[in-house]
Amino acid sequence: MLKIFFGDNPGDNYIFNPDVFFNNTYEDEWITSETSRKMIKDIDGSEVKGPCMIDSPFLGPIPPERLSGGVKTLILMQNDPDYIFNASACGNNCAQWILKLAEQKDITIRLGYIMDFGK
């Protein structure tokens, strides 16, 4: 199930900056999971070569810390759903992934704009 807060801080377990939170908390297996590989390919157009190396068509070989804020937020939602993440770090291209993740587990996000989830 997906729950969405609009506006201000929704609680004590709210992560305002998922980009920085990801950089300090991710684990190698988060990067190499099948779902993460698919999200990274779809959102960033990059291919996971290993837990510490991603092949970006724009940047060349990069570490996970250089992934987009949207992908980082999705990976956090997938692996650490006890937090409320600021999904305003995600673009509309992440909406379908948020819905897919919410089919598997309860996810709560905060949005500062109306994301296009389609029909």
Short mmCIF file of C-alpha atoms in Angstrom, two decimals:
data_model
loop_
_atom_site.label_atom_id
_atom_site.label_comp_id
_atom_site.label_asym_id
_atom_site.label_seq_id
_atom_site.Cartn_x
_atom_site.Cartn_y
_atom_site.Cartn_z
CA MET A 1 0.00 0.00 0.00
CA LEU A 2 1.18 3.51 -0.80
CA LYS A 3 0.55 6.44 1.55
CA ILE A 4 1.39 9.97 0.45
CA PHE A 5 1.86 13.10 2.59
CA PHE A 6 1.71 16.48 0.86
CA GLY A 7 3.42 19.48 2.35
CA ASP A 8 5.54 19.67 5.49
CA ASN A 9 7.48 17.14 7.55
CA PRO A 10 5.24 14.11 8.13
CA GLY A 11 6.99 12.66 11.22
CA ASP A 12 10.09 11.71 13.19
CA ASN A 13 11.12 8.99 10.72
CA TYR A 14 11.08 11.43 7.79
CA ILE A 15 14.16 11.60 5.55
CA PHE A 16 14.26 15.00 3.86
CA ASN A 17 17.41 14.34 1.81
CA PRO A 18 17.32 10.72 0.60
CA ASP A 19 20.40 11.33 -1.57
CA VAL A 20 22.67 11.93 1.42
CA PHE A 21 20.90 9.30 3.55
CA PHE A 22 21.48 6.71 0.80
CA ASN A 23 25.18 7.56 0.51
CA ASN A 24 25.63 6.88 4.22
CA THR A 25 23.43 3.80 4.65
CA TYR A 26 23.21 1.67 1.48
CA GLU A 27 24.50 -1.88 1.45
CA ASP A 28 26.16 -3.63 -1.51
CA GLU A 29 23.34 -6.15 -1.94
CA TRP A 30 20.87 -3.28 -2.41
CA ILE A 31 22.66 -2.32 -5.62
CA THR A 32 22.91 -5.79 -7.09
CA SER A 33 19.33 -6.98 -6.45
CA GLU A 34 17.32 -7.71 -9.58
CA THR A 35 14.81 -4.95 -8.85
CA SER A 36 17.55 -2.36 -8.27
CA ARG A 37 19.28 -3.38 -11.51
CA LYS A 38 16.02 -2.84 -13.40
CA MET A 39 15.33 0.52 -11.73
CA ILE A 40 18.87 1.75 -12.40
CA LYS A 41 18.62 0.69 -16.05
CA ASP A 42 15.18 2.26 -16.51
CA ILE A 43 15.69 5.56 -14.66
CA ASP A 44 19.39 6.30 -15.19
CA GLY A 45 20.03 4.20 -18.31
CA SER A 46 22.96 2.62 -16.47
CA GLU A 47 24.05 -0.99 -16.04
CA VAL A 48 25.13 -2.47 -12.72
CA LYS A 49 28.45 -4.27 -13.16
CA GLY A 50 28.96 -4.98 -9.45
CA PRO A 51 28.14 -3.58 -6.03
CA CYS A 52 30.68 -0.76 -6.41
CA MET A 53 30.61 -0.13 -10.17
CA ILE A 54 27.84 1.06 -12.42
CA ASP A 55 28.36 1.76 -16.10
CA SER A 56 26.69 5.06 -16.97
CA PRO A 57 26.29 6.02 -20.65
CA PHE A 58 26.85 9.66 -19.66
CA LEU A 59 29.45 9.51 -16.88
CA GLY A 60 31.28 6.25 -17.59
CA PRO A 61 32.08 3.97 -14.63
CA ILE A 62 30.56 5.38 -11.44
CA PRO A 63 30.10 4.29 -7.80
CA PRO A 64 26.56 3.98 -6.38
CA GLU A 65 26.92 7.41 -4.75
CA ARG A 66 26.76 8.98 -8.24
CA LEU A 67 23.34 7.50 -9.11
CA SER A 68 20.47 9.94 -9.56
CA GLY A 69 18.51 11.09 -6.53
CA GLY A 70 15.42 9.38 -7.92
CA VAL A 71 17.03 5.95 -8.16
CA LYS A 72 18.59 6.34 -4.73
CA THR A 73 15.19 7.16 -3.25
CA LEU A 74 13.58 4.15 -4.96
CA ILE A 75 16.31 1.82 -3.67
CA LEU A 76 15.78 3.19 -0.16
CA MET A 77 12.01 2.61 -0.44
CA GLN A 78 12.69 -0.95 -1.52
CA ASN A 79 15.15 -1.74 1.25
CA ASP A 80 14.29 0.52 4.17
CA PRO A 81 10.48 1.06 4.17
CA ASP A 82 10.35 2.00 7.87
CA TYR A 83 11.22 5.58 6.89
CA ILE A 84 9.14 8.21 5.13
CA PHE A 85 11.19 9.43 2.16
CA ASN A 86 10.96 12.77 0.42
CA ALA A 87 9.84 11.54 -3.00
CA SER A 88 10.14 15.07 -4.36
CA ALA A 89 13.69 13.90 -5.12
CA CYS A 90 12.05 11.66 -7.74
CA GLY A 91 10.77 12.74 -11.11
CA ASN A 92 7.63 11.46 -12.77
CA ASN A 93 9.75 8.72 -14.36
CA CYS A 94 9.91 7.10 -10.89
CA ALA A 95 6.12 7.02 -10.37
CA GLN A 96 5.54 3.56 -11.85
CA TRP A 97 8.38 2.12 -9.76
CA ILE A 98 6.90 3.62 -6.60
CA LEU A 99 3.60 1.91 -7.43
CA LYS A 100 5.36 -1.42 -8.09
CA LEU A 101 7.24 -1.24 -4.80
CA ALA A 102 4.02 -0.37 -2.96
CA GLU A 103 2.42 -3.55 -4.32
CA GLN A 104 5.05 -5.56 -2.43
CA LYS A 105 5.18 -3.63 0.88
CA ASP A 106 3.71 -0.65 2.71
CA ILE A 107 5.48 2.54 1.67
CA THR A 108 4.90 6.08 2.90
CA ILE A 109 6.31 9.01 0.95
CA ARG A 110 6.19 12.78 1.14
CA LEU A 111 5.61 14.85 -1.98
CA GLY A 112 5.92 18.58 -2.48
CA TYR A 113 4.34 18.41 -5.93
CA ILE A 114 1.65 16.35 -7.64
CA MET A 115 3.44 13.39 -9.18
CA ASP A 116 1.92 11.91 -12.34
CA PHE A 117 1.07 8.32 -11.42
CA GLY A 118 -0.96 7.89 -14.61
CA LYS A 119 -4.37 6.29 -14.53
#
